[in-house]
Amino acid sequence: SGTSRPVRILHHVQKVAQYGDAQSVLSAVDSYCSKIEWAMNVGDLKGQILDAVVLETRPHYVLELGTYCGYSTVRIARLLPPGARLFSIEMNPQYAQVAREIIQHAGLDVDILVGCTSDLIPQLKKKLDIEKFDFVFIDHWKVSYLRDTKLLEECDLLRPGSVLLADNVTCPGAPDYLHYMRTSPRYESQYFPSRLEYLQVEDGMEKSVFLA
Ligand SMILES: O=C(NCc1cccc(CNc2ccc3[nH]ncc3c2)c1)c1cc(-c2ccc(F)cc2)cc(O)c1O
Ligand SMILES: [Mg+2]
């Protein structure tokens, strides 16, 4: 097929979702990916956990690792107060372009940084004039979760109370990240059991609060 799966999702959103209506964009992605073809969006079930953590945290500065089509980016951005800033890092330029158009269709304003976390995270303070992130959503390569969390610590981008929420800690799994979060005295960690997006497979999210 000529188009990619993300492009097919974008075309579906542009066809059926109301421009400027974030909820209709989320519903369009979820109906497409549950009925036509599966895709690795966080989905509506785990998305409700993401919503609850964002609302509880009321973050001003947000970082997302792994944009894909921008589904979780829209989920987070639609709940942020005016003035809050959301930055999302995506290393695949095709994904980043689709995400920009899906986020635009939702009427939201997000900065997508194209590149890999190991290069970009050390530049964030200087480039974005940001002190610390209040909330980080981690959903990129599962083997990079732990490395990048340690990089956030080393770059002094977390403050006491910063909240990290990681997708897929059960499926596909991020065992070294989970072990670190559940044994480190620097974090208070909590597991939220759920299901893999659009399937009956068990998955879950880990919420970890940075203590100091
Ligand atoms: O693997 C996953 N997602 C990550 C991912 C994957 C591919 C490409 C990218 C490219 N984006 C990227 C990469 C590296 C990066 N470094 N810095 C930024 C950055 C950005 C990201 C995933 C898999 C499954 C899953 C698959 C199969 C299955 F059977 C069950 C479950 C479910 C999910 O919810 C998932 O999130
Ligand atoms: Mg995921």
Short mmCIF file of N, CA, C and O in Angstrom, two decimals, residues 90-154:
data_model
loop_
_atom_site.label_atom_id
_atom_site.label_comp_id
_atom_site.label_asym_id
_atom_site.label_seq_id
_atom_site.Cartn_x
_atom_site.Cartn_y
_atom_site.Cartn_z
N GLU A 90 10.17 13.25 18.98
CA GLU A 90 9.90 12.13 18.07
C GLU A 90 11.11 11.99 17.13
O GLU A 90 11.54 12.98 16.54
N MET A 91 11.63 10.75 17.02
CA MET A 91 12.83 10.64 16.17
C MET A 91 12.50 10.31 14.72
O MET A 91 13.33 10.50 13.84
N ASN A 92 11.27 9.81 14.48
CA ASN A 92 10.87 9.45 13.12
C ASN A 92 10.19 10.65 12.46
O ASN A 92 9.10 11.04 12.86
N PRO A 93 10.83 11.25 11.44
CA PRO A 93 10.28 12.48 10.85
C PRO A 93 8.90 12.31 10.24
O PRO A 93 8.09 13.25 10.25
N GLN A 94 8.61 11.09 9.71
CA GLN A 94 7.28 10.85 9.12
C GLN A 94 6.22 10.87 10.23
O GLN A 94 5.15 11.47 10.06
N TYR A 95 6.53 10.23 11.35
CA TYR A 95 5.59 10.26 12.48
C TYR A 95 5.38 11.70 12.93
O TYR A 95 4.26 12.13 13.18
N ALA A 96 6.48 12.45 13.03
CA ALA A 96 6.40 13.84 13.52
C ALA A 96 5.50 14.68 12.63
O ALA A 96 4.69 15.48 13.13
N GLN A 97 5.59 14.50 11.32
CA GLN A 97 4.77 15.29 10.39
C GLN A 97 3.29 14.93 10.53
O GLN A 97 2.43 15.81 10.59
N VAL A 98 2.98 13.65 10.61
CA VAL A 98 1.59 13.23 10.82
C VAL A 98 1.07 13.79 12.13
O VAL A 98 -0.03 14.36 12.19
N ALA A 99 1.89 13.71 13.18
CA ALA A 99 1.45 14.21 14.50
C ALA A 99 1.15 15.70 14.45
O ALA A 99 0.14 16.15 14.98
N ARG A 100 2.02 16.48 13.76
CA ARG A 100 1.78 17.92 13.65
C ARG A 100 0.40 18.18 13.05
O ARG A 100 -0.34 19.04 13.52
N GLU A 101 0.03 17.40 12.02
CA GLU A 101 -1.25 17.66 11.33
C GLU A 101 -2.43 17.19 12.16
O GLU A 101 -3.49 17.81 12.15
N ILE A 102 -2.25 16.10 12.93
CA ILE A 102 -3.34 15.64 13.79
C ILE A 102 -3.55 16.61 14.95
O ILE A 102 -4.67 16.97 15.30
N ILE A 103 -2.44 17.11 15.53
CA ILE A 103 -2.51 18.07 16.63
C ILE A 103 -3.13 19.39 16.14
O ILE A 103 -3.96 19.99 16.82
N GLN A 104 -2.77 19.77 14.92
CA GLN A 104 -3.34 21.01 14.33
C GLN A 104 -4.85 20.82 14.11
O GLN A 104 -5.62 21.73 14.41
N HIS A 105 -5.25 19.63 13.66
CA HIS A 105 -6.68 19.37 13.42
C HIS A 105 -7.47 19.47 14.72
O HIS A 105 -8.63 19.87 14.72
N ALA A 106 -6.79 19.15 15.83
CA ALA A 106 -7.44 19.24 17.15
C ALA A 106 -7.45 20.67 17.68
O ALA A 106 -8.03 20.93 18.74
N GLY A 107 -6.78 21.58 16.96
CA GLY A 107 -6.77 22.99 17.36
C GLY A 107 -5.84 23.28 18.51
O GLY A 107 -6.03 24.25 19.25
N LEU A 108 -4.81 22.43 18.69
CA LEU A 108 -3.90 22.56 19.84
C LEU A 108 -2.52 23.00 19.40
O LEU A 108 -2.14 22.83 18.24
N ASP A 109 -1.74 23.55 20.36
CA ASP A 109 -0.42 24.11 20.05
C ASP A 109 0.65 23.36 20.84
O ASP A 109 0.69 23.44 22.07
N VAL A 110 1.45 22.57 20.13
CA VAL A 110 2.47 21.73 20.76
C VAL A 110 3.78 21.88 19.98
O VAL A 110 3.75 22.03 18.76
N ASP A 111 4.91 21.85 20.70
CA ASP A 111 6.21 21.87 20.01
C ASP A 111 6.71 20.45 19.84
O ASP A 111 6.97 19.76 20.85
N ILE A 112 6.84 19.98 18.59
CA ILE A 112 7.40 18.65 18.34
C ILE A 112 8.86 18.81 17.94
O ILE A 112 9.20 19.54 17.00
N LEU A 113 9.73 18.19 18.70
CA LEU A 113 11.17 18.26 18.44
C LEU A 113 11.57 16.95 17.76
O LEU A 113 11.36 15.87 18.33
N VAL A 114 12.14 17.05 16.54
CA VAL A 114 12.51 15.85 15.80
C VAL A 114 13.97 15.52 16.06
O VAL A 114 14.86 16.33 15.85
N GLY A 115 14.17 14.30 16.59
CA GLY A 115 15.52 13.87 16.92
C GLY A 115 15.43 12.80 17.98
O GLY A 115 14.34 12.40 18.38
N CYS A 116 16.60 12.36 18.47
CA CYS A 116 16.50 11.33 19.51
C CYS A 116 16.77 11.95 20.88
O CYS A 116 17.47 12.96 21.00
N THR A 117 16.18 11.34 21.89
CA THR A 117 16.21 11.88 23.25
C THR A 117 17.64 12.10 23.74
O THR A 117 17.92 13.11 24.39
N SER A 118 18.53 11.18 23.42
CA SER A 118 19.90 11.31 23.97
C SER A 118 20.59 12.57 23.45
O SER A 118 21.44 13.13 24.13
N ASP A 119 20.20 13.01 22.25
CA ASP A 119 20.77 14.26 21.72
C ASP A 119 20.01 15.48 22.24
O ASP A 119 20.61 16.49 22.59
N LEU A 120 18.67 15.36 22.30
CA LEU A 120 17.83 16.55 22.55
C LEU A 120 17.69 16.89 24.03
O LEU A 120 17.70 18.06 24.40
N ILE A 121 17.56 15.89 24.90
CA ILE A 121 17.35 16.18 26.32
C ILE A 121 18.44 17.08 26.90
O ILE A 121 18.14 18.08 27.55
N PRO A 122 19.73 16.83 26.57
CA PRO A 122 20.77 17.73 27.11
C PRO A 122 20.70 19.16 26.59
O PRO A 122 21.29 20.06 27.16
N GLN A 123 19.93 19.38 25.51
CA GLN A 123 19.84 20.73 24.93
C GLN A 123 18.62 21.51 25.44
O GLN A 123 18.50 22.71 25.19
N LEU A 124 17.70 20.83 26.14
CA LEU A 124 16.39 21.44 26.43
C LEU A 124 16.49 22.72 27.27
O LEU A 124 15.86 23.72 26.96
N LYS A 125 17.32 22.70 28.31
CA LYS A 125 17.42 23.89 29.19
C LYS A 125 17.83 25.11 28.37
O LYS A 125 17.17 26.15 28.42
N LYS A 126 18.89 24.92 27.58
CA LYS A 126 19.46 26.05 26.83
C LYS A 126 18.48 26.47 25.74
O LYS A 126 18.09 27.62 25.63
N LYS A 127 18.00 25.44 24.97
CA LYS A 127 17.19 25.73 23.77
C LYS A 127 15.81 26.29 24.13
O LYS A 127 15.31 27.21 23.48
N LEU A 128 15.21 25.73 25.18
CA LEU A 128 13.81 26.09 25.46
C LEU A 128 13.68 27.02 26.65
O LEU A 128 12.60 27.38 27.04
N ASP A 129 14.84 27.38 27.26
CA ASP A 129 14.78 28.27 28.42
C ASP A 129 13.84 27.70 29.49
O ASP A 129 13.01 28.42 30.07
N ILE A 130 13.95 26.40 29.71
CA ILE A 130 13.10 25.73 30.71
C ILE A 130 13.97 25.33 31.90
O ILE A 130 15.11 24.90 31.72
N GLU A 131 13.40 25.46 33.09
CA GLU A 131 14.10 25.01 34.29
C GLU A 131 13.86 23.53 34.52
O GLU A 131 14.77 22.72 34.45
N LYS A 132 12.60 23.20 34.81
CA LYS A 132 12.24 21.80 35.17
C LYS A 132 10.92 21.43 34.49
O LYS A 132 10.12 22.30 34.16
N PHE A 133 10.73 20.10 34.32
CA PHE A 133 9.44 19.62 33.82
C PHE A 133 8.59 19.16 35.00
O PHE A 133 9.09 18.48 35.91
N ASP A 134 7.31 19.52 34.97
CA ASP A 134 6.39 19.12 36.03
C ASP A 134 5.82 17.73 35.78
O ASP A 134 5.46 17.02 36.71
N PHE A 135 5.73 17.37 34.46
CA PHE A 135 5.14 16.09 34.07
C PHE A 135 5.87 15.56 32.84
O PHE A 135 6.12 16.33 31.90
N VAL A 136 6.23 14.28 32.85
CA VAL A 136 6.88 13.63 31.71
C VAL A 136 6.08 12.37 31.37
O VAL A 136 5.84 11.52 32.25
N PHE A 137 5.65 12.25 30.10
CA PHE A 137 4.97 11.03 29.63
C PHE A 137 5.96 10.25 28.78
O PHE A 137 6.50 10.79 27.80
N ILE A 138 6.27 9.03 29.15
CA ILE A 138 7.31 8.22 28.50
C ILE A 138 6.66 7.10 27.70
O ILE A 138 5.97 6.24 28.25
N ASP A 139 6.87 7.14 26.36
CA ASP A 139 6.18 6.18 25.49
C ASP A 139 6.97 5.90 24.21
O ASP A 139 6.42 5.58 23.17
N HIS A 140 8.33 6.01 24.32
CA HIS A 140 9.14 5.76 23.14
C HIS A 140 9.74 4.36 23.20
O HIS A 140 9.13 3.45 23.79
N TRP A 141 10.92 4.12 22.69
CA TRP A 141 11.51 2.78 22.73
C TRP A 141 11.63 2.31 24.17
O TRP A 141 12.18 3.01 25.02
N LYS A 142 11.10 1.11 24.45
CA LYS A 142 11.03 0.61 25.83
C LYS A 142 12.44 0.39 26.41
O LYS A 142 12.64 0.54 27.60
N VAL A 143 13.40 0.10 25.55
CA VAL A 143 14.78 -0.09 26.03
C VAL A 143 15.43 1.23 26.41
O VAL A 143 16.48 1.24 27.04
N SER A 144 14.78 2.36 26.04
CA SER A 144 15.37 3.68 26.34
C SER A 144 14.77 4.36 27.55
O SER A 144 15.24 5.42 27.97
N TYR A 145 13.69 3.77 28.12
CA TYR A 145 13.03 4.43 29.26
C TYR A 145 14.00 4.75 30.39
O TYR A 145 14.06 5.88 30.88
N LEU A 146 14.78 3.75 30.82
CA LEU A 146 15.65 3.96 31.99
C LEU A 146 16.79 4.91 31.67
O LEU A 146 17.05 5.85 32.43
N ARG A 147 17.43 4.70 30.54
CA ARG A 147 18.55 5.56 30.14
C ARG A 147 18.12 7.03 30.10
O ARG A 147 18.81 7.92 30.62
N ASP A 148 16.94 7.28 29.54
CA ASP A 148 16.48 8.66 29.37
C ASP A 148 15.99 9.28 30.67
O ASP A 148 16.09 10.49 30.87
N THR A 149 15.46 8.44 31.58
CA THR A 149 15.07 8.95 32.90
C THR A 149 16.32 9.41 33.66
O THR A 149 16.35 10.49 34.25
N LYS A 150 17.38 8.60 33.57
CA LYS A 150 18.64 8.98 34.24
C LYS A 150 19.21 10.25 33.60
O LYS A 150 19.75 11.12 34.29
N LEU A 151 19.00 10.38 32.28
CA LEU A 151 19.48 11.58 31.58
C LEU A 151 18.71 12.82 32.05
O LEU A 151 19.30 13.89 32.28
N LEU A 152 17.40 12.66 32.27
CA LEU A 152 16.59 13.79 32.80
C LEU A 152 17.11 14.21 34.18
O LEU A 152 17.22 15.40 34.49
N GLU A 153 17.48 13.22 35.00
CA GLU A 153 18.03 13.52 36.34
C GLU A 153 19.35 14.26 36.20
O GLU A 153 19.57 15.32 36.81
N GLU A 154 20.24 13.72 35.36
CA GLU A 154 21.58 14.30 35.18
C GLU A 154 21.51 15.73 34.64
O GLU A 154 22.33 16.58 34.99
#
